[in-house]
Coordinates of C-alpha atoms and ligand atoms in Angstrom, one line a residue:
D26 CA 0.0 0.0 0.0
K27 CA 1.5 3.3 -1.2
A28 CA -0.8 5.4 1.1
G29 CA -1.7 7.7 -1.8
H30 CA 1.9 8.1 -3.1
K31 CA 3.0 7.3 -6.6
H32 CA 5.8 5.1 -5.5
F33 CA 6.9 3.3 -2.3
M34 CA 10.1 5.4 -2.4
A35 CA 8.0 8.6 -2.1
K36 CA 6.0 7.1 0.7
E37 CA 9.1 6.0 2.6
I38 CA 10.7 9.4 2.2
A39 CA 7.6 11.0 3.6
E40 CA 7.4 8.6 6.5
Q41 CA 10.8 9.7 7.9
P42 CA 9.6 12.2 10.6
H43 CA 7.3 9.5 12.0
V44 CA 9.7 6.5 11.9
I45 CA 12.6 8.6 13.3
A46 CA 10.4 9.6 16.2
E47 CA 9.8 5.9 16.9
A48 CA 13.6 5.2 16.9
I49 CA 14.1 8.2 19.2
R50 CA 11.4 7.1 21.6
H51 CA 13.2 3.8 22.1
Y52 CA 16.8 5.0 22.3
L53 CA 16.2 8.3 24.1
P54 CA 13.1 7.9 26.2
V55 CA 11.6 11.3 27.2
E56 CA 11.9 10.9 30.9
E57 CA 15.7 10.3 30.7
D58 CA 18.6 12.2 29.2
T59 CA 20.7 9.1 28.7
V60 CA 20.8 6.6 25.9
R61 CA 18.9 3.4 26.5
L62 CA 20.0 0.3 24.6
P63 CA 18.1 -3.1 24.5
G64 CA 21.0 -4.8 26.2
E65 CA 24.4 -4.2 28.0
V66 CA 27.2 -2.6 26.1
D67 CA 30.1 -0.8 27.9
F68 CA 32.4 1.3 25.8
S69 CA 34.7 2.3 28.6
Q70 CA 37.0 -0.7 27.9
V71 CA 36.7 -0.7 24.1
E72 CA 39.8 0.4 22.3
R73 CA 38.7 0.1 18.7
L74 CA 35.4 0.1 16.8
T75 CA 35.3 -1.8 13.4
M76 CA 32.2 -1.1 11.3
V77 CA 31.3 -3.1 8.3
A78 CA 28.4 -2.9 5.8
C79 CA 27.4 -2.5 2.1
G80 CA 25.9 0.2 0.0
T81 CA 23.8 2.8 1.9
A82 CA 24.4 1.0 5.2
Y83 CA 28.1 1.5 4.6
Y84 CA 27.7 5.2 4.1
A85 CA 25.8 5.3 7.4
C86 CA 28.9 3.7 9.0
V87 CA 31.2 6.3 7.3
T88 CA 29.1 9.0 8.8
A89 CA 29.1 7.4 12.2
K90 CA 32.9 7.2 12.1
Y91 CA 32.9 11.0 12.4
W92 CA 30.6 10.8 15.4
F93 CA 32.5 8.1 17.3
E94 CA 35.8 9.8 16.7
Q95 CA 34.8 13.4 17.5
I96 CA 32.3 12.9 20.2
A97 CA 33.4 9.6 21.9
R98 CA 37.2 9.9 21.0
L99 CA 37.1 6.2 19.9
P100 CA 39.3 5.1 17.0
V101 CA 37.2 3.7 14.2
E102 CA 37.8 1.6 11.2
V103 CA 35.1 1.3 8.5
D104 CA 35.0 -1.2 5.7
I105 CA 33.0 -2.5 2.8
A106 CA 31.9 -6.0 3.7
S107 CA 33.0 -7.5 0.4
E108 CA 36.5 -6.3 1.0
F109 CA 36.8 -6.7 4.7
R110 CA 37.4 -10.4 5.3
Y111 CA 39.4 -11.2 2.2
R112 CA 42.0 -8.7 3.5
E113 CA 42.2 -10.9 6.6
P114 CA 42.5 -7.8 8.9
P115 CA 43.9 -8.3 12.3
I116 CA 41.3 -7.9 15.0
P117 CA 43.1 -6.6 18.1
A118 CA 41.8 -7.4 21.6
K119 CA 39.2 -5.0 22.9
T120 CA 37.7 -4.5 19.5
L121 CA 33.9 -4.0 19.2
A122 CA 32.7 -5.1 15.8
L123 CA 29.5 -3.4 14.4
F124 CA 27.5 -4.6 11.4
V125 CA 24.8 -2.4 9.8
S126 CA 22.2 -3.8 7.5
Q127 CA 18.6 -2.9 6.7
S128 CA 17.6 -6.5 5.6
G129 CA 20.0 -8.3 8.0
E130 CA 20.5 -10.8 5.2
T131 CA 23.2 -9.3 3.0
A132 CA 25.6 -12.1 2.2
D133 CA 28.9 -10.2 2.4
T134 CA 27.9 -8.4 5.7
L135 CA 26.9 -11.7 7.2
A136 CA 30.2 -13.4 6.1
A137 CA 32.1 -10.4 7.6
L138 CA 30.3 -10.9 10.9
R139 CA 31.1 -14.6 11.0
F140 CA 34.8 -13.7 10.3
C141 CA 34.7 -11.5 13.5
Q142 CA 33.1 -14.1 15.7
E143 CA 35.6 -15.6 18.2
K144 CA 37.9 -12.6 17.3
A145 CA 36.1 -9.5 18.4
D146 CA 35.1 -8.9 22.0
T147 CA 31.6 -8.0 21.2
I148 CA 29.5 -8.2 18.0
L149 CA 26.8 -5.6 17.6
S150 CA 24.4 -5.1 14.7
V151 CA 22.1 -2.3 13.6
V152 CA 19.3 -3.9 11.7
N153 CA 15.7 -3.2 10.5
V154 CA 14.6 -6.8 10.6
P155 CA 15.0 -8.1 14.1
E156 CA 14.6 -11.8 13.2
S157 CA 17.2 -11.6 10.4
S158 CA 20.4 -13.7 10.3
I159 CA 22.7 -10.8 11.1
A160 CA 20.6 -9.9 14.2
R161 CA 20.5 -13.5 15.4
E162 CA 24.2 -14.0 15.1
S163 CA 25.3 -10.9 16.9
D164 CA 25.7 -10.5 20.7
L165 CA 23.2 -7.6 20.6
A166 CA 21.0 -6.4 17.8
L167 CA 19.9 -2.8 17.8
P168 CA 16.6 -2.4 15.8
I169 CA 16.1 0.8 13.8
F170 CA 12.3 0.8 13.8
A171 CA 12.0 2.0 10.2
G172 CA 9.2 -0.4 9.4
P173 CA 9.2 -2.4 6.1
E174 CA 11.2 -0.7 3.4
I175 CA 9.9 -1.8 -0.1
G176 CA 11.6 0.6 -2.5
V177 CA 15.0 -0.8 -3.6
A178 CA 16.6 2.5 -2.9
S179 CA 17.1 2.7 0.8
T180 CA 15.8 6.0 2.4
K181 CA 14.1 5.8 5.7
A182 CA 16.3 2.9 6.8
F183 CA 19.3 5.2 6.2
T184 CA 18.1 8.0 8.4
C185 CA 17.0 5.6 11.1
Q186 CA 20.4 3.8 11.0
L187 CA 22.0 7.2 11.4
T188 CA 19.8 8.1 14.4
V189 CA 20.6 4.8 16.1
L190 CA 24.3 5.1 15.4
L191 CA 24.3 8.7 16.7
A192 CA 22.6 7.5 19.9
L193 CA 25.3 4.7 20.2
A194 CA 28.1 7.2 19.7
L195 CA 26.6 9.4 22.5
K196 CA 26.4 6.3 24.7
A197 CA 30.1 5.6 23.9
A198 CA 31.0 9.2 24.7
C199 CA 29.2 9.0 28.1
D200 CA 30.8 5.6 29.0
R201 CA 34.3 7.0 28.1
G202 CA 33.8 10.2 30.1
H203 CA 33.8 12.5 27.1
L204 CA 30.4 14.0 27.5
S205 CA 29.0 15.8 30.5
A206 CA 25.4 15.3 31.6
E207 CA 24.7 18.8 30.3
E208 CA 26.1 18.2 26.9
M209 CA 24.2 14.9 26.7
A210 CA 21.0 16.7 27.6
E211 CA 21.7 19.2 24.8
Y212 CA 22.1 16.4 22.3
A213 CA 18.9 14.7 23.5
T214 CA 16.9 17.9 23.1
A215 CA 18.3 18.4 19.6
I216 CA 17.6 14.8 18.5
R217 CA 14.1 15.0 19.9
G218 CA 13.5 18.0 17.6
L219 CA 14.5 16.0 14.5
P220 CA 11.0 14.8 13.5
N221 CA 9.8 18.5 13.2
V222 CA 13.0 19.5 11.4
L223 CA 12.6 16.7 8.9
S224 CA 9.0 17.7 8.3
S225 CA 10.1 21.2 7.4
A226 CA 12.8 19.8 5.1
L227 CA 10.1 17.8 3.3
E228 CA 8.3 21.1 2.6
Q229 CA 11.1 21.8 0.1
N230 CA 9.7 19.0 -2.1
E231 CA 8.5 21.4 -4.8
A232 CA 11.7 23.4 -5.0
I233 CA 13.7 20.1 -5.2
R234 CA 11.3 18.8 -7.9
Q235 CA 12.0 21.8 -10.0
A236 CA 15.8 21.5 -9.5
A237 CA 15.5 17.8 -10.5
Q238 CA 13.9 18.7 -13.9
K239 CA 17.2 20.4 -14.7
V240 CA 19.3 17.7 -13.2
S241 CA 17.5 15.1 -15.3
E242 CA 19.0 16.5 -18.5
A243 CA 22.6 15.9 -17.2
R244 CA 24.8 13.0 -18.2
D245 CA 27.0 13.2 -15.1
V246 CA 26.5 14.9 -11.7
L247 CA 29.1 15.6 -9.1
F248 CA 28.4 15.7 -5.4
L249 CA 30.7 17.5 -3.0
G250 CA 30.8 17.7 0.8
R251 CA 33.2 18.2 3.7
G252 CA 33.2 16.6 7.1
L253 CA 29.9 15.0 7.9
M254 CA 28.6 16.1 4.5
F255 CA 31.2 13.9 2.7
P256 CA 29.6 10.6 3.4
L257 CA 26.2 12.1 2.6
A258 CA 27.6 13.2 -0.8
L259 CA 28.5 9.6 -1.4
E260 CA 25.0 8.5 -0.4
G261 CA 23.4 11.2 -2.6
A262 CA 25.4 10.1 -5.6
L263 CA 24.5 6.4 -5.0
K264 CA 20.8 7.3 -4.7
L265 CA 20.9 9.3 -8.0
K266 CA 22.7 6.6 -10.0
E267 CA 20.7 3.7 -8.8
I268 CA 17.3 5.0 -9.7
S269 CA 17.9 7.6 -12.5
Y270 CA 20.8 5.9 -14.2
I271 CA 22.6 9.2 -14.4
H272 CA 26.3 8.8 -13.7
A273 CA 27.1 10.5 -10.4
E274 CA 30.2 10.6 -8.3
A275 CA 31.0 12.1 -4.9
Y276 CA 34.2 13.7 -3.7
A277 CA 35.3 15.3 -0.5
S278 CA 35.3 19.0 -1.5
G279 CA 39.0 19.3 -0.7
E280 CA 39.7 16.7 -3.4
L281 CA 38.3 18.8 -6.2
K282 CA 41.6 20.2 -7.1
H283 CA 43.3 16.8 -7.1
G284 CA 41.5 15.6 -10.2
P285 CA 37.7 15.9 -10.6
I286 CA 37.9 19.7 -11.4
A287 CA 39.1 18.7 -14.9
L288 CA 35.5 17.4 -15.5
I289 CA 33.8 20.7 -14.8
D290 CA 32.2 22.6 -17.6
K291 CA 28.8 24.2 -18.3
N292 CA 27.1 20.8 -18.6
M293 CA 28.1 19.6 -15.2
P294 CA 25.7 20.0 -12.3
V295 CA 27.6 20.0 -9.0
V296 CA 25.5 19.4 -5.9
V297 CA 27.3 21.1 -3.0
L298 CA 26.0 20.0 0.5
T299 CA 27.1 22.7 2.9
P300 CA 25.3 23.8 6.0
K301 CA 26.7 27.0 7.5
D302 CA 29.1 25.1 9.8
A303 CA 32.7 25.3 10.8
L304 CA 33.8 24.2 7.3
F305 CA 31.5 26.4 5.4
D306 CA 34.1 29.0 4.2
K307 CA 36.2 26.2 2.8
S308 CA 33.2 24.7 0.9
V309 CA 32.4 28.1 -0.5
S310 CA 35.8 28.5 -2.0
N311 CA 35.4 25.1 -3.6
M312 CA 32.1 26.2 -4.9
Q313 CA 33.8 29.3 -6.4
E314 CA 36.2 27.1 -8.2
V315 CA 33.3 25.3 -9.8
L316 CA 31.5 28.5 -10.7
A317 CA 34.7 29.9 -12.3
R318 CA 34.6 27.0 -14.7
K319 CA 30.9 27.6 -15.5
G320 CA 29.8 24.5 -13.6
K321 CA 26.2 24.6 -12.4
V322 CA 26.1 24.7 -8.7
L323 CA 23.1 23.2 -6.9
M324 CA 23.7 24.4 -3.3
I325 CA 22.0 22.8 -0.4
S326 CA 22.4 24.9 2.7
D327 CA 20.6 26.9 5.3
Q328 CA 19.3 30.4 5.1
D329 CA 22.6 31.9 6.4
G330 CA 24.6 29.9 4.0
I331 CA 22.5 30.8 1.0
N332 CA 22.5 34.5 2.0
E333 CA 26.3 34.4 2.2
A334 CA 27.1 32.5 -0.9
G335 CA 24.0 31.9 -2.9
D336 CA 24.1 34.7 -5.5
D337 CA 25.8 33.0 -8.5
V338 CA 24.4 29.5 -8.0
W339 CA 22.2 27.6 -10.4
C340 CA 19.8 26.8 -7.7
A341 CA 19.7 26.8 -3.9
I342 CA 17.7 24.5 -1.6
R343 CA 17.1 25.8 1.8
M344 CA 17.2 23.5 4.9
P345 CA 16.4 24.4 8.5
R346 CA 19.3 25.0 10.9
V347 CA 20.2 22.2 13.3
K348 CA 23.0 21.3 15.6
E349 CA 26.0 20.4 13.4
A350 CA 26.2 16.7 14.4
L351 CA 22.6 16.2 13.2
T352 CA 23.1 17.6 9.7
P353 CA 23.6 14.3 7.9
I354 CA 20.2 13.1 9.1
L355 CA 18.5 16.3 7.8
Y356 CA 20.4 16.7 4.5
A357 CA 19.6 13.1 3.6
I358 CA 16.1 14.3 2.8
P359 CA 17.0 16.7 -0.1
A360 CA 19.5 14.1 -1.4
Q361 CA 16.8 11.5 -1.5
L362 CA 14.2 13.8 -3.0
L363 CA 16.6 15.0 -5.7
A364 CA 17.2 11.4 -6.8
Y365 CA 13.5 10.6 -6.6
H366 CA 12.3 13.5 -8.7
T367 CA 15.1 13.1 -11.2
A368 CA 14.2 9.5 -11.7
V369 CA 10.5 10.4 -12.1
A370 CA 11.4 13.1 -14.6
K371 CA 13.3 10.5 -16.6
G372 CA 10.5 8.0 -16.3
T373 CA 12.6 5.2 -14.9
D374 CA 11.2 2.5 -12.6
V375 CA 11.8 4.1 -9.3
D376 CA 10.9 1.3 -6.9
Q377 CA 12.4 -1.5 -9.0
P378 CA 15.5 -0.1 -10.7
R379 CA 17.0 -2.4 -13.4
N380 CA 19.6 -5.0 -12.3
L381 CA 19.1 -4.4 -8.6
A382 CA 17.6 -6.5 -5.8
K383 CA 16.4 -5.2 -2.5
S384 CA 18.4 -7.8 -0.6
V385 CA 21.7 -9.1 -2.0
T386 CA 22.0 -12.6 -0.6
V387 CA 24.8 -13.8 -3.0
E388 CA 28.4 -12.6 -2.7
Ligands
M6R16 O1 20.1 -4.7 3.5 P1 21.4 -4.0 3.6 O2 21.3 -2.7 4.4 O3 22.5 -4.9 4.1 O4 21.7 -3.6 2.1 C1 22.9 -3.0 1.8 C2 22.9 -2.5 0.3 O5 22.6 -3.5 -0.6 C3 21.8 -1.4 0.2 O6 22.0 -0.4 1.0 C4 21.9 -0.9 -1.3 O7 23.1 -0.2 -1.5 C5 20.6 0.0 -1.6 N1 20.0 -0.3 -2.8 C6 21.0 1.5 -1.5 O8 19.9 2.3 -1.8

């Protein structure tokens, strides 16, 4: 049942305020300003976190690396499941291994989990299907409460994965003595505000649909982001290519000069994900480099960012302002809507893109 939407993907994008609220209710219950997990995990003795996943779930892990390192001061390694075990990585003592999977059945992720059994101290998973193989074979499974995801392109599972991973990073920060009760309460308040913030991001639907009409004419699209926006750029590019079949690539903005700038001309839309955060000025100078070569900049930022740098851009999409750590969850919405409307403009099969399966159970 598409609940009045044209596609499951549209329905699942629209559901995000609601499903995120559900995840928040479980991990940050209102009466407490601490993170509640469905079982015991103590990060105070953990020396290293290894995260493994595929596709969108992998980009959720790359995002979480920033959180675990910055907020919890925990060294993190992130890997693609299909590469991880063939490399035969050493798993030092006091490693916590974390596997992220919407379906909980992805063959490579499951094989990576089995590789870590007997080696890692603790095996955690972040899953959408609590009775899945990955959930069953881990010491503790953390459900994301996204509800069934039908569209092949992962949307609500991604933002719910991020929400749970952020809660876990905050728990790690508290266990390791890097977060005061006051700071934790500040995060909790900001996270509880997310459903409303996501709803206002969804109000940009029409502006994004218009931008997507133009993007649908492109052959290639570049996505740029710095810091927490870099993994989101990767996710935005994946979403666009899988459902619209437009070639899209993502780079950390700072890498522009090291190669991809050679591609920029008047036919190249460049999506710049840049809230007005500590790295904003650097992103703007990267944006100027694109504009100087007549690249078409699609800027996604907040009002302050757009006021400061939005004059010469091809189009600007305005997001609400949130605490910096929360920006990947918010900016996922325009990235998803851009891919969705571009695919609709091109007339591709949004929910069942060619050559793809919802759950990849072969290696
Ligand atoms: O079920 P999983 O989360 O393990 O699936 C991982 C990937 O196959 C999945 O995220 C894939 O990349 C999606 N089609 C992305 O939209």
